[in-house]
Amino acid sequence: MLLWLTLALLGSTGCWAGQMYGIGQGKYFSTSSDCEITGIRVATSTFGLMKSIQVRCGSSWSTVYGTSGGNTQEFILQPGEYITMISGSYKLYMHSLVIYTHVGRYGLFGKESDFNFMAYPDEEGQVLTGICGQHKLLGISGLCFNWGYPPTNITEVYASL
């Protein structure tokens, strides 16, 4: 039994952030985990597949992860605003993402599909600090999220609401 469990863990899709949402497979990517995320840009196809994703750290956009093409949308955070939860859906590829912030704003990308997920930090006060995942020929096949404490004291941000 222990041997089987070890082999299952070794053969599973890994990600530095923990849980992979979606089926994964394909080329692995990872954004920097030590930046303050200030925006997310997603491209989706007319068939509802998530083609690519890009993260803005400060005022600079990361590399585009995924495949080219699609309709691009972006969600820019206000100064001092942080991503505190993400929900989405997938089938063979990622289909939708909803990005939620601590001030009640949200950004919707794509169209909902068969399998839904919700991702959020383990500890209060943590925020999204990085994204990793995998992509194949048609688009993003899986995503995982890294959570950590923001560079400023988030407790002060929550107290000001």
PDB file of C-alpha atoms in Angstrom:
ATOM      1  CA  MET A   1       0.000   0.000   0.000  1.00  0.00           C
ATOM      2  CA  LEU A   2       2.767   2.452   0.915  1.00  0.00           C
ATOM      3  CA  LEU A   3       4.613   1.632  -2.315  1.00  0.00           C
ATOM      4  CA  TRP A   4       1.450   2.326  -4.338  1.00  0.00           C
ATOM      5  CA  LEU A   5       0.912   5.666  -2.559  1.00  0.00           C
ATOM      6  CA  THR A   6       4.536   6.699  -3.161  1.00  0.00           C
ATOM      7  CA  LEU A   7       4.313   5.820  -6.868  1.00  0.00           C
ATOM      8  CA  ALA A   8       1.016   7.715  -7.193  1.00  0.00           C
ATOM      9  CA  LEU A   9       2.552  10.830  -5.638  1.00  0.00           C
ATOM     10  CA  LEU A  10       5.660  10.630  -7.815  1.00  0.00           C
ATOM     11  CA  GLY A  11       3.558  10.275 -10.955  1.00  0.00           C
ATOM     12  CA  SER A  12       1.163  13.098 -10.117  1.00  0.00           C
ATOM     13  CA  THR A  13       1.298  16.554 -11.661  1.00  0.00           C
ATOM     14  CA  GLY A  14       3.426  18.759  -9.458  1.00  0.00           C
ATOM     15  CA  CYS A  15       3.283  22.456  -8.851  1.00  0.00           C
ATOM     16  CA  TRP A  16       5.177  24.591  -6.382  1.00  0.00           C
ATOM     17  CA  ALA A  17       1.903  26.081  -5.216  1.00  0.00           C
ATOM     18  CA  GLY A  18       0.166  22.821  -4.371  1.00  0.00           C
ATOM     19  CA  GLN A  19      -3.096  21.804  -5.994  1.00  0.00           C
ATOM     20  CA  MET A  20      -3.375  21.832  -9.783  1.00  0.00           C
ATOM     21  CA  TYR A  21      -6.851  22.702 -11.093  1.00  0.00           C
ATOM     22  CA  GLY A  22      -7.621  21.158 -14.478  1.00  0.00           C
ATOM     23  CA  ILE A  23      -6.180  18.018 -16.026  1.00  0.00           C
ATOM     24  CA  GLY A  24      -2.722  19.515 -16.498  1.00  0.00           C
ATOM     25  CA  GLN A  25      -0.284  17.919 -18.931  1.00  0.00           C
ATOM     26  CA  GLY A  26       1.870  19.764 -21.414  1.00  0.00           C
ATOM     27  CA  LYS A  27       4.550  22.384 -20.943  1.00  0.00           C
ATOM     28  CA  TYR A  28       4.983  23.688 -17.387  1.00  0.00           C
ATOM     29  CA  PHE A  29       5.091  27.423 -16.582  1.00  0.00           C
ATOM     30  CA  SER A  30       5.459  29.495 -13.449  1.00  0.00           C
ATOM     31  CA  THR A  31       5.334  33.213 -12.712  1.00  0.00           C
ATOM     32  CA  SER A  32       7.609  34.827 -10.169  1.00  0.00           C
ATOM     33  CA  SER A  33       6.337  34.201  -6.635  1.00  0.00           C
ATOM     34  CA  ASP A  34       7.985  37.271  -5.125  1.00  0.00           C
ATOM     35  CA  CYS A  35       6.108  40.065  -6.868  1.00  0.00           C
ATOM     36  CA  GLU A  36       3.081  42.132  -5.991  1.00  0.00           C
ATOM     37  CA  ILE A  37       0.451  41.095  -8.536  1.00  0.00           C
ATOM     38  CA  THR A  38      -1.244  44.177  -9.987  1.00  0.00           C
ATOM     39  CA  GLY A  39      -3.184  42.628 -12.878  1.00  0.00           C
ATOM     40  CA  ILE A  40      -4.194  39.489 -14.773  1.00  0.00           C
ATOM     41  CA  ARG A  41      -4.607  39.201 -18.548  1.00  0.00           C
ATOM     42  CA  VAL A  42      -6.360  36.185 -20.111  1.00  0.00           C
ATOM     43  CA  ALA A  43      -7.020  35.280 -23.757  1.00  0.00           C
ATOM     44  CA  THR A  44      -9.915  32.940 -24.597  1.00  0.00           C
ATOM     45  CA  SER A  45     -10.950  31.307 -27.855  1.00  0.00           C
ATOM     46  CA  THR A  46     -14.363  31.564 -29.496  1.00  0.00           C
ATOM     47  CA  PHE A  47     -14.948  27.954 -28.334  1.00  0.00           C
ATOM     48  CA  GLY A  48     -14.463  28.986 -24.702  1.00  0.00           C
ATOM     49  CA  LEU A  49     -10.950  27.615 -24.149  1.00  0.00           C
ATOM     50  CA  MET A  50      -8.463  29.624 -22.116  1.00  0.00           C
ATOM     51  CA  LYS A  51      -5.632  30.204 -24.605  1.00  0.00           C
ATOM     52  CA  SER A  52      -3.135  32.103 -22.442  1.00  0.00           C
ATOM     53  CA  ILE A  53      -2.561  33.910 -19.166  1.00  0.00           C
ATOM     54  CA  GLN A  54      -0.269  36.746 -18.172  1.00  0.00           C
ATOM     55  CA  VAL A  55       0.424  38.350 -14.780  1.00  0.00           C
ATOM     56  CA  ARG A  56       1.362  41.965 -14.138  1.00  0.00           C
ATOM     57  CA  CYS A  57       3.935  42.519 -11.368  1.00  0.00           C
ATOM     58  CA  GLY A  58       4.109  46.174 -10.423  1.00  0.00           C
ATOM     59  CA  SER A  59       3.969  47.935 -13.796  1.00  0.00           C
ATOM     60  CA  SER A  60       5.511  45.102 -15.899  1.00  0.00           C
ATOM     61  CA  TRP A  61       3.707  42.213 -17.573  1.00  0.00           C
ATOM     62  CA  SER A  62       5.151  38.695 -17.385  1.00  0.00           C
ATOM     63  CA  THR A  63       5.723  36.413 -20.326  1.00  0.00           C
ATOM     64  CA  VAL A  64       2.538  35.198 -22.036  1.00  0.00           C
ATOM     65  CA  TYR A  65       1.999  31.591 -20.934  1.00  0.00           C
ATOM     66  CA  GLY A  66      -0.030  29.381 -23.279  1.00  0.00           C
ATOM     67  CA  THR A  67      -0.774  29.685 -26.968  1.00  0.00           C
ATOM     68  CA  SER A  68      -1.275  32.715 -29.198  1.00  0.00           C
ATOM     69  CA  GLY A  69      -4.594  34.066 -30.350  1.00  0.00           C
ATOM     70  CA  GLY A  70      -7.976  34.563 -28.769  1.00  0.00           C
ATOM     71  CA  ASN A  71      -9.835  37.523 -27.321  1.00  0.00           C
ATOM     72  CA  THR A  72      -7.840  39.233 -24.574  1.00  0.00           C
ATOM     73  CA  GLN A  73      -9.314  40.724 -21.397  1.00  0.00           C
ATOM     74  CA  GLU A  74      -7.468  42.178 -18.438  1.00  0.00           C
ATOM     75  CA  PHE A  75      -8.293  42.943 -14.831  1.00  0.00           C
ATOM     76  CA  ILE A  76      -6.115  45.678 -13.322  1.00  0.00           C
ATOM     77  CA  LEU A  77      -5.959  46.010  -9.541  1.00  0.00           C
ATOM     78  CA  GLN A  78      -6.128  49.373  -7.810  1.00  0.00           C
ATOM     79  CA  PRO A  79      -3.142  50.390  -5.625  1.00  0.00           C
ATOM     80  CA  GLY A  80      -3.274  48.382  -2.383  1.00  0.00           C
ATOM     81  CA  GLU A  81      -5.841  45.915  -3.808  1.00  0.00           C
ATOM     82  CA  TYR A  82      -5.080  42.172  -3.596  1.00  0.00           C
ATOM     83  CA  ILE A  83      -6.497  38.953  -5.045  1.00  0.00           C
ATOM     84  CA  THR A  84      -7.920  36.835  -2.217  1.00  0.00           C
ATOM     85  CA  MET A  85      -9.865  34.103  -4.044  1.00  0.00           C
ATOM     86  CA  ILE A  86     -10.134  32.520  -7.486  1.00  0.00           C
ATOM     87  CA  SER A  87     -12.864  30.305  -8.878  1.00  0.00           C
ATOM     88  CA  GLY A  88     -13.075  28.738 -12.290  1.00  0.00           C
ATOM     89  CA  SER A  89     -13.992  25.788 -14.449  1.00  0.00           C
ATOM     90  CA  TYR A  90     -12.361  23.312 -16.787  1.00  0.00           C
ATOM     91  CA  LYS A  91     -12.947  20.275 -18.949  1.00  0.00           C
ATOM     92  CA  LEU A  92      -9.988  19.153 -21.072  1.00  0.00           C
ATOM     93  CA  TYR A  93      -8.701  22.734 -20.932  1.00  0.00           C
ATOM     94  CA  MET A  94      -9.334  25.633 -18.576  1.00  0.00           C
ATOM     95  CA  HIS A  95     -12.518  27.479 -19.547  1.00  0.00           C
ATOM     96  CA  SER A  96     -13.148  30.216 -16.997  1.00  0.00           C
ATOM     97  CA  LEU A  97     -11.607  32.179 -14.134  1.00  0.00           C
ATOM     98  CA  VAL A  98     -13.177  34.598 -11.706  1.00  0.00           C
ATOM     99  CA  ILE A  99     -10.667  36.711  -9.767  1.00  0.00           C
ATOM    100  CA  TYR A 100     -11.931  38.170  -6.446  1.00  0.00           C
ATOM    101  CA  THR A 101     -10.248  40.944  -4.468  1.00  0.00           C
ATOM    102  CA  HIS A 102     -10.399  41.934  -0.820  1.00  0.00           C
ATOM    103  CA  VAL A 103     -12.379  45.091  -1.691  1.00  0.00           C
ATOM    104  CA  GLY A 104     -15.231  43.158  -3.328  1.00  0.00           C
ATOM    105  CA  ARG A 105     -14.267  43.639  -6.971  1.00  0.00           C
ATOM    106  CA  TYR A 106     -14.044  40.732  -9.376  1.00  0.00           C
ATOM    107  CA  GLY A 107     -12.909  40.012 -12.912  1.00  0.00           C
ATOM    108  CA  LEU A 108     -14.558  37.332 -15.063  1.00  0.00           C
ATOM    109  CA  PHE A 109     -12.685  35.557 -17.873  1.00  0.00           C
ATOM    110  CA  GLY A 110     -14.122  32.949 -20.254  1.00  0.00           C
ATOM    111  CA  LYS A 111     -17.263  30.823 -20.022  1.00  0.00           C
ATOM    112  CA  GLU A 112     -18.170  28.302 -17.336  1.00  0.00           C
ATOM    113  CA  SER A 113     -17.665  24.604 -18.109  1.00  0.00           C
ATOM    114  CA  ASP A 114     -18.179  21.166 -16.527  1.00  0.00           C
ATOM    115  CA  PHE A 115     -15.843  20.990 -13.520  1.00  0.00           C
ATOM    116  CA  ASN A 116     -15.733  23.907 -11.074  1.00  0.00           C
ATOM    117  CA  PHE A 117     -13.124  24.811  -8.480  1.00  0.00           C
ATOM    118  CA  MET A 118     -12.486  27.445  -5.842  1.00  0.00           C
ATOM    119  CA  ALA A 119      -8.997  28.393  -4.624  1.00  0.00           C
ATOM    120  CA  TYR A 120      -8.129  30.568  -1.648  1.00  0.00           C
ATOM    121  CA  PRO A 121      -5.273  30.890   0.860  1.00  0.00           C
ATOM    122  CA  ASP A 122      -4.923  28.708   3.958  1.00  0.00           C
ATOM    123  CA  GLU A 123      -4.444  31.663   6.279  1.00  0.00           C
ATOM    124  CA  GLU A 124      -6.311  34.944   6.674  1.00  0.00           C
ATOM    125  CA  GLY A 125      -4.339  37.899   5.344  1.00  0.00           C
ATOM    126  CA  GLN A 126      -2.658  35.917   2.553  1.00  0.00           C
ATOM    127  CA  VAL A 127      -3.093  36.970  -1.063  1.00  0.00           C
ATOM    128  CA  LEU A 128      -2.226  35.633  -4.517  1.00  0.00           C
ATOM    129  CA  THR A 129       1.536  35.925  -5.086  1.00  0.00           C
ATOM    130  CA  GLY A 130       2.062  33.694  -8.130  1.00  0.00           C
ATOM    131  CA  ILE A 131       0.490  31.391 -10.718  1.00  0.00           C
ATOM    132  CA  CYS A 132       1.802  28.192 -12.246  1.00  0.00           C
ATOM    133  CA  GLY A 133       0.305  25.661 -14.606  1.00  0.00           C
ATOM    134  CA  GLN A 134       0.609  23.729 -17.820  1.00  0.00           C
ATOM    135  CA  HIS A 135      -0.394  24.367 -21.411  1.00  0.00           C
ATOM    136  CA  LYS A 136      -0.751  22.255 -24.551  1.00  0.00           C
ATOM    137  CA  LEU A 137      -1.422  22.889 -28.237  1.00  0.00           C
ATOM    138  CA  LEU A 138      -4.861  24.507 -27.788  1.00  0.00           C
ATOM    139  CA  GLY A 139      -4.360  26.385 -24.522  1.00  0.00           C
ATOM    140  CA  ILE A 140      -4.037  26.236 -20.729  1.00  0.00           C
ATOM    141  CA  SER A 141      -4.629  22.693 -19.406  1.00  0.00           C
ATOM    142  CA  GLY A 142      -4.158  23.366 -15.687  1.00  0.00           C
ATOM    143  CA  LEU A 143      -3.501  26.129 -13.164  1.00  0.00           C
ATOM    144  CA  CYS A 144      -2.221  26.322  -9.598  1.00  0.00           C
ATOM    145  CA  PHE A 145      -1.922  29.296  -7.286  1.00  0.00           C
ATOM    146  CA  ASN A 146       0.661  30.456  -4.769  1.00  0.00           C
ATOM    147  CA  TRP A 147      -0.563  32.364  -1.716  1.00  0.00           C
ATOM    148  CA  GLY A 148       1.521  34.467   0.641  1.00  0.00           C
ATOM    149  CA  TYR A 149       1.542  37.676   2.618  1.00  0.00           C
ATOM    150  CA  PRO A 150       1.555  40.945   0.663  1.00  0.00           C
ATOM    151  CA  PRO A 151       4.444  43.406   0.948  1.00  0.00           C
ATOM    152  CA  THR A 152       2.276  45.765   3.038  1.00  0.00           C
ATOM    153  CA  ASN A 153       0.345  44.873   6.156  1.00  0.00           C
ATOM    154  CA  ILE A 154      -2.967  43.503   4.851  1.00  0.00           C
ATOM    155  CA  THR A 155      -4.468  43.739   8.342  1.00  0.00           C
ATOM    156  CA  GLU A 156      -4.383  47.532   7.963  1.00  0.00           C
ATOM    157  CA  VAL A 157      -6.097  47.218   4.579  1.00  0.00           C
ATOM    158  CA  TYR A 158      -8.918  45.050   6.010  1.00  0.00           C
ATOM    159  CA  ALA A 159      -9.310  47.387   9.004  1.00  0.00           C
ATOM    160  CA  SER A 160      -9.796  50.373   6.684  1.00  0.00           C
ATOM    161  CA  LEU A 161     -12.846  48.811   4.990  1.00  0.00           C
TER     162      LEU A 161
END
